[in-house]
mmCIF file of C-alpha atoms in Angstrom:
data_model
loop_
_atom_site.group_PDB
_atom_site.id
_atom_site.type_symbol
_atom_site.label_atom_id
_atom_site.label_comp_id
_atom_site.label_asym_id
_atom_site.label_seq_id
_atom_site.Cartn_x
_atom_site.Cartn_y
_atom_site.Cartn_z
ATOM 1 C CA MET A 1 -0.106 -0.411 0.035
ATOM 2 C CA THR A 2 1.536 3.069 -0.731
ATOM 3 C CA THR A 3 2.077 6.177 1.430
ATOM 4 C CA THR A 4 -1.063 8.453 0.340
ATOM 5 C CA ARG A 5 -3.072 5.125 0.652
ATOM 6 C CA ARG A 6 -2.146 4.740 4.314
ATOM 7 C CA ARG A 7 -2.920 8.405 4.930
ATOM 8 C CA ALA A 8 -6.665 8.243 3.582
ATOM 9 C CA ALA A 9 -7.465 5.166 5.228
ATOM 10 C CA THR A 10 -6.039 6.618 8.717
ATOM 11 C CA ASP A 11 -7.795 9.687 8.392
ATOM 12 C CA ALA A 12 -11.141 7.902 7.661
ATOM 13 C CA ILE A 13 -10.762 5.667 10.802
ATOM 14 C CA ALA A 14 -10.101 8.647 13.163
ATOM 15 C CA ASN A 15 -13.187 10.397 11.395
ATOM 16 C CA HIS A 16 -15.064 7.377 12.216
ATOM 17 C CA ALA A 17 -13.948 7.674 15.560
ATOM 18 C CA ARG A 18 -14.663 11.196 16.227
ATOM 19 C CA PHE A 19 -18.342 10.840 14.363
ATOM 20 C CA GLY A 20 -18.894 7.682 17.147
ATOM 21 C CA ARG A 21 -18.040 9.659 20.030
ATOM 22 C CA ARG A 22 -20.135 12.926 18.939
ATOM 23 C CA THR A 23 -23.349 10.231 18.616
ATOM 24 C CA ALA A 24 -22.646 8.892 21.998
ATOM 25 C CA CYS A 25 -22.429 12.247 23.410
ATOM 26 C CA VAL A 26 -25.814 13.532 21.858
ATOM 27 C CA GLY A 27 -27.957 10.275 22.724
ATOM 28 C CA LEU A 28 -26.540 10.947 26.439
ATOM 29 C CA THR A 29 -27.406 14.360 26.410
ATOM 30 C CA LEU A 30 -31.015 13.171 25.549
ATOM 31 C CA VAL A 31 -31.010 10.729 28.012
ATOM 32 C CA LEU A 32 -30.094 13.200 30.759
ATOM 33 C CA ALA A 33 -32.394 15.783 29.680
ATOM 34 C CA ALA A 34 -35.511 13.311 30.150
ATOM 35 C CA VAL A 35 -34.385 12.515 33.772
ATOM 36 C CA THR A 36 -35.865 14.797 36.482
ATOM 37 C CA VAL A 37 -33.411 16.149 39.351
ATOM 38 C CA ASP A 38 -34.838 13.396 41.795
ATOM 39 C CA GLY A 39 -33.061 10.645 39.099
ATOM 40 C CA GLN A 40 -36.948 9.956 38.076
ATOM 41 C CA ALA A 41 -38.188 9.536 34.639
ATOM 42 C CA PRO A 42 -41.105 12.333 34.271
ATOM 43 C CA GLY A 43 -44.442 10.747 33.613
ATOM 44 C CA PRO A 44 -46.957 12.164 31.061
ATOM 45 C CA ARG A 45 -47.935 15.366 31.925
ATOM 46 C CA PRO A 46 -51.432 16.250 33.367
ATOM 47 C CA ALA A 47 -54.411 16.779 31.648
ATOM 48 C CA LEU A 48 -55.760 20.159 31.408
ATOM 49 C CA PRO A 49 -59.637 20.719 32.715
ATOM 50 C CA ALA A 50 -61.903 20.459 29.905
ATOM 51 C CA VAL A 51 -63.722 23.304 29.124
ATOM 52 C CA ALA A 52 -67.882 23.230 29.182
ATOM 53 C CA ALA A 53 -69.261 22.214 25.964
ATOM 54 C CA THR A 54 -72.134 23.819 26.990
ATOM 55 C CA ALA A 55 -74.123 26.915 28.766
ATOM 56 C CA ALA A 56 -76.486 26.943 31.439
ATOM 57 C CA ALA A 57 -80.092 27.531 30.217
ATOM 58 C CA THR A 58 -81.330 30.640 31.543
ATOM 59 C CA THR A 59 -83.596 34.004 31.448
ATOM 60 C CA ILE A 60 -82.997 37.732 31.443
ATOM 61 C CA VAL A 61 -86.095 40.290 32.050
ATOM 62 C CA PRO A 62 -85.667 43.753 32.830
ATOM 63 C CA ALA A 63 -84.680 45.525 35.754
ATOM 64 C CA ASP A 64 -88.144 47.093 36.480
ATOM 65 C CA ALA A 65 -90.437 44.022 35.079
ATOM 66 C CA PRO A 66 -92.785 42.965 37.789
ATOM 67 C CA SER A 67 -91.863 39.557 39.296
ATOM 68 C CA ASP A 68 -95.215 38.321 38.121
ATOM 69 C CA TYR A 69 -94.672 39.228 34.837
ATOM 70 C CA ILE A 70 -96.031 36.710 32.186
ATOM 71 C CA ILE A 71 -95.123 37.259 28.509
ATOM 72 C CA GLY A 72 -98.154 39.147 26.333
ATOM 73 C CA SER A 73 -98.685 40.146 23.010
ATOM 74 C CA ASP A 74 -96.545 42.473 21.422
ATOM 75 C CA ASP A 75 -93.653 41.915 23.616
ATOM 76 C CA VAL A 76 -90.311 41.250 22.191
ATOM 77 C CA LEU A 77 -87.949 38.602 22.627
ATOM 78 C CA SER A 78 -84.665 37.194 21.987
ATOM 79 C CA VAL A 79 -83.753 33.312 22.029
ATOM 80 C CA LEU A 80 -80.577 32.245 21.606
ATOM 81 C CA PHE A 81 -78.661 28.769 21.536
ATOM 82 C CA TRP A 82 -74.942 28.703 22.802
ATOM 83 C CA ASN A 83 -72.977 27.532 20.103
ATOM 84 C CA ASP A 84 -75.816 26.808 17.518
ATOM 85 C CA LYS A 85 -76.829 29.958 15.321
ATOM 86 C CA ASP A 86 -79.118 27.720 13.300
ATOM 87 C CA LEU A 87 -81.602 27.633 16.135
ATOM 88 C CA SER A 88 -81.137 31.358 17.707
ATOM 89 C CA ALA A 89 -83.629 34.143 17.006
ATOM 90 C CA PRO A 90 -82.074 37.385 17.982
ATOM 91 C CA LEU A 91 -85.191 39.026 17.954
ATOM 92 C CA VAL A 92 -88.407 38.197 17.764
ATOM 93 C CA THR A 93 -92.111 39.846 18.260
ATOM 94 C CA VAL A 94 -94.946 38.129 20.187
ATOM 95 C CA ARG A 95 -97.804 37.708 17.541
ATOM 96 C CA PRO A 96 -101.658 38.708 18.428
ATOM 97 C CA ASP A 97 -102.128 34.788 18.649
ATOM 98 C CA GLY A 98 -99.790 34.648 21.565
ATOM 99 C CA LYS A 99 -97.079 32.487 19.358
ATOM 100 C CA VAL A 100 -93.542 33.492 18.185
ATOM 101 C CA THR A 101 -91.846 31.664 15.437
ATOM 102 C CA LEU A 102 -88.025 30.440 16.017
ATOM 103 C CA PRO A 103 -86.055 28.875 13.582
ATOM 104 C CA LEU A 104 -86.550 24.597 12.608
ATOM 105 C CA LEU A 105 -89.115 25.221 15.907
ATOM 106 C CA ASN A 106 -91.809 26.599 14.038
ATOM 107 C CA ASP A 107 -94.515 27.961 16.257
ATOM 108 C CA VAL A 108 -94.168 27.893 19.881
ATOM 109 C CA GLN A 109 -96.773 29.686 22.094
ATOM 110 C CA ALA A 110 -95.073 32.090 23.952
ATOM 111 C CA ALA A 111 -98.042 34.445 25.486
ATOM 112 C CA GLY A 112 -99.467 33.129 28.983
ATOM 113 C CA ARG A 113 -96.295 32.092 30.110
ATOM 114 C CA THR A 114 -93.085 33.090 31.984
ATOM 115 C CA PRO A 115 -90.018 33.659 30.604
ATOM 116 C CA GLU A 116 -88.777 30.573 32.409
ATOM 117 C CA GLN A 117 -91.998 28.403 31.149
ATOM 118 C CA LEU A 118 -91.253 29.575 27.351
ATOM 119 C CA ARG A 119 -87.582 28.570 27.832
ATOM 120 C CA ASP A 120 -88.510 24.908 29.198
ATOM 121 C CA ALA A 121 -91.013 25.072 26.250
ATOM 122 C CA ILE A 122 -88.037 25.659 24.080
ATOM 123 C CA LYS A 123 -85.612 23.241 25.321
ATOM 124 C CA VAL A 124 -88.165 20.649 24.763
ATOM 125 C CA ALA A 125 -88.844 21.280 21.294
ATOM 126 C CA ALA A 126 -85.389 21.970 20.177
ATOM 127 C CA GLN A 127 -84.153 18.429 21.508
ATOM 128 C CA LYS A 128 -85.616 17.080 18.308
ATOM 129 C CA TYR A 129 -82.447 19.069 16.718
ATOM 130 C CA VAL A 130 -79.926 19.320 19.470
ATOM 131 C CA GLU A 131 -78.456 16.502 21.920
ATOM 132 C CA ASP A 132 -78.442 19.032 25.237
ATOM 133 C CA PRO A 133 -80.056 22.479 23.980
ATOM 134 C CA ASN A 134 -79.529 25.143 26.508
ATOM 135 C CA PRO A 135 -81.688 27.890 25.165
ATOM 136 C CA THR A 136 -81.417 31.455 26.815
ATOM 137 C CA VAL A 137 -84.680 33.459 26.625
ATOM 138 C CA ILE A 138 -83.945 37.566 26.846
ATOM 139 C CA VAL A 139 -86.984 40.037 27.325
ATOM 140 C CA LYS A 140 -86.102 42.676 25.474
ATOM 141 C CA GLU A 141 -89.157 45.202 25.586
ATOM 142 C CA ILE A 142 -92.273 44.694 27.200
ATOM 143 C CA LYS A 143 -95.556 46.115 25.402
ATOM 144 C CA SER A 144 -97.944 43.862 26.467
ATOM 145 C CA ARG A 145 -98.478 45.644 29.767
ATOM 146 C CA ARG A 146 -100.254 48.536 29.184
ATOM 147 C CA VAL A 147 -103.174 50.852 30.172
ATOM 148 C CA PHE A 148 -105.622 53.297 28.478
ATOM 149 C CA ILE A 149 -106.724 56.502 29.686
ATOM 150 C CA THR A 150 -109.384 58.143 27.544
ATOM 151 C CA GLY A 151 -111.859 61.329 27.907
ATOM 152 C CA GLN A 152 -111.074 64.534 29.445
ATOM 153 C CA VAL A 153 -107.428 64.368 29.954
ATOM 154 C CA GLU A 154 -104.514 66.145 28.415
ATOM 155 C CA LYS A 155 -103.019 63.272 26.841
ATOM 156 C CA PRO A 156 -105.448 60.132 26.549
ATOM 157 C CA GLY A 157 -103.978 57.338 24.789
ATOM 158 C CA THR A 158 -101.965 53.776 25.692
ATOM 159 C CA TYR A 159 -99.427 53.593 28.397
ATOM 160 C CA ALA A 160 -96.954 50.873 29.718
ATOM 161 C CA LEU A 161 -97.501 49.483 32.823
ATOM 162 C CA ASN A 162 -94.078 48.566 34.113
ATOM 163 C CA GLY A 163 -94.519 48.907 37.570
ATOM 164 C CA PRO A 164 -97.100 49.754 40.385
ATOM 165 C CA THR A 165 -99.290 52.645 39.167
ATOM 166 C CA THR A 166 -102.576 53.790 40.738
ATOM 167 C CA ILE A 167 -105.913 55.470 38.683
ATOM 168 C CA LEU A 168 -104.376 58.962 40.383
ATOM 169 C CA GLN A 169 -100.981 58.165 38.708
ATOM 170 C CA LEU A 170 -102.469 57.255 35.217
ATOM 171 C CA ILE A 171 -104.036 60.752 35.186
ATOM 172 C CA ALA A 172 -101.113 62.185 36.213
ATOM 173 C CA ILE A 173 -99.166 60.373 33.715
ATOM 174 C CA ALA A 174 -101.903 61.634 31.235
ATOM 175 C CA GLY A 175 -101.045 65.245 32.386
ATOM 176 C CA GLY A 176 -104.103 65.783 34.320
ATOM 177 C CA LEU A 177 -107.481 66.415 34.189
ATOM 178 C CA LYS A 178 -109.113 69.267 31.472
ATOM 179 C CA ASP A 179 -111.042 72.152 32.883
ATOM 180 C CA PHE A 180 -114.766 70.833 31.947
ATOM 181 C CA ALA A 181 -113.594 67.445 32.998
ATOM 182 C CA ASP A 182 -116.416 65.630 35.580
ATOM 183 C CA SER A 183 -113.734 64.534 38.450
ATOM 184 C CA LYS A 184 -116.625 63.068 40.277
ATOM 185 C CA LYS A 185 -117.533 60.592 38.168
ATOM 186 C CA ILE A 186 -114.352 58.904 36.540
ATOM 187 C CA SER A 187 -114.753 55.133 36.006
ATOM 188 C CA LEU A 188 -111.797 52.043 35.836
ATOM 189 C CA LEU A 189 -113.312 49.482 33.077
ATOM 190 C CA ARG A 190 -111.706 45.912 33.948
ATOM 191 C CA ASN A 191 -112.176 42.427 32.568
ATOM 192 C CA ASP A 192 -111.911 40.147 35.820
ATOM 193 C CA GLY A 193 -111.930 36.834 34.335
ATOM 194 C CA GLY A 194 -114.229 37.626 31.136
ATOM 195 C CA ARG A 195 -116.390 39.576 33.487
ATOM 196 C CA PRO A 196 -116.279 43.638 32.925
ATOM 197 C CA VAL A 197 -116.240 45.412 36.121
ATOM 198 C CA VAL A 198 -116.480 48.893 36.700
ATOM 199 C CA HIS A 199 -114.954 50.474 39.652
ATOM 200 C CA ALA A 200 -116.032 54.124 40.324
ATOM 201 C CA PHE A 201 -113.307 56.955 41.137
ATOM 202 C CA ASN A 202 -114.390 60.531 42.681
ATOM 203 C CA TYR A 203 -110.733 62.484 42.160
ATOM 204 C CA GLN A 204 -111.946 65.387 44.298
ATOM 205 C CA ASP A 205 -112.268 62.985 47.250
ATOM 206 C CA VAL A 206 -108.962 61.320 46.826
ATOM 207 C CA LEU A 207 -107.442 64.864 46.545
ATOM 208 C CA LYS A 208 -108.925 65.419 50.239
ATOM 209 C CA VAL A 209 -107.437 62.385 51.302
ATOM 210 C CA LYS A 210 -111.292 60.629 51.616
ATOM 211 C CA ASN A 211 -112.073 57.232 50.822
ATOM 212 C CA LEU A 212 -108.509 56.041 49.719
ATOM 213 C CA ARG A 213 -109.248 53.002 48.710
ATOM 214 C CA GLN A 214 -110.742 53.649 45.349
ATOM 215 C CA ASN A 215 -107.644 54.743 44.502
ATOM 216 C CA ILE A 216 -106.556 51.303 43.286
ATOM 217 C CA GLU A 217 -104.020 49.753 41.810
ATOM 218 C CA LEU A 218 -104.277 49.271 37.660
ATOM 219 C CA ARG A 219 -103.804 46.129 36.296
ATOM 220 C CA PRO A 220 -102.807 45.294 32.290
ATOM 221 C CA ASP A 221 -105.592 46.361 29.813
ATOM 222 C CA ASP A 222 -107.484 48.348 32.594
ATOM 223 C CA THR A 223 -109.327 51.552 30.760
ATOM 224 C CA VAL A 224 -109.626 54.985 32.571
ATOM 225 C CA VAL A 225 -112.726 57.168 31.394
ATOM 226 C CA VAL A 226 -113.041 60.571 32.360
ATOM 227 C CA PRO A 227 -116.409 61.835 31.321
#
């Protein structure tokens, strides 16, 4: 073998030896990196808490809504399904027949129910399309609770009944009596369970703090007549 060939063979052997040492060092480094300070190999990482897949069903009503609020015609609602836009109705008005139309669910009776009862009814209906539906019913506007005043007042018309209101207060909201109003013969007309009822109201007596029981609290759909 010539001198040149012997040098080439020697260099090849040396390079192979150095490569082997580097490989061994890398392997040892990887092994050491996998060992914790106490000499124990690390176990599997703890699983992260699962994110809740659904949101709790709920209802939201205006802060000034009465505690016994019942949904009625003309009320404006929002029905939302968490993470399911196909079933949601961001804005829907209760029709005169008391129903609302919702995507996929068609007509659902709303009037005569509390927001909680409507939510439960929608949840049952939606089970045909969603495994665990969680609807939220939001009352956007209450327009069904209204009273009427007509006759000799400054501003006759329809007024929202969003809180406790008496006959005297409604007259004040309507701007008061006109000059030629018969303040002693005011009437409250009420439908009490399908039966018409008339309550007499003497404005002058109430102003004199007499017979205050006649200044009764109004109910939805009451009508005050000022002759």
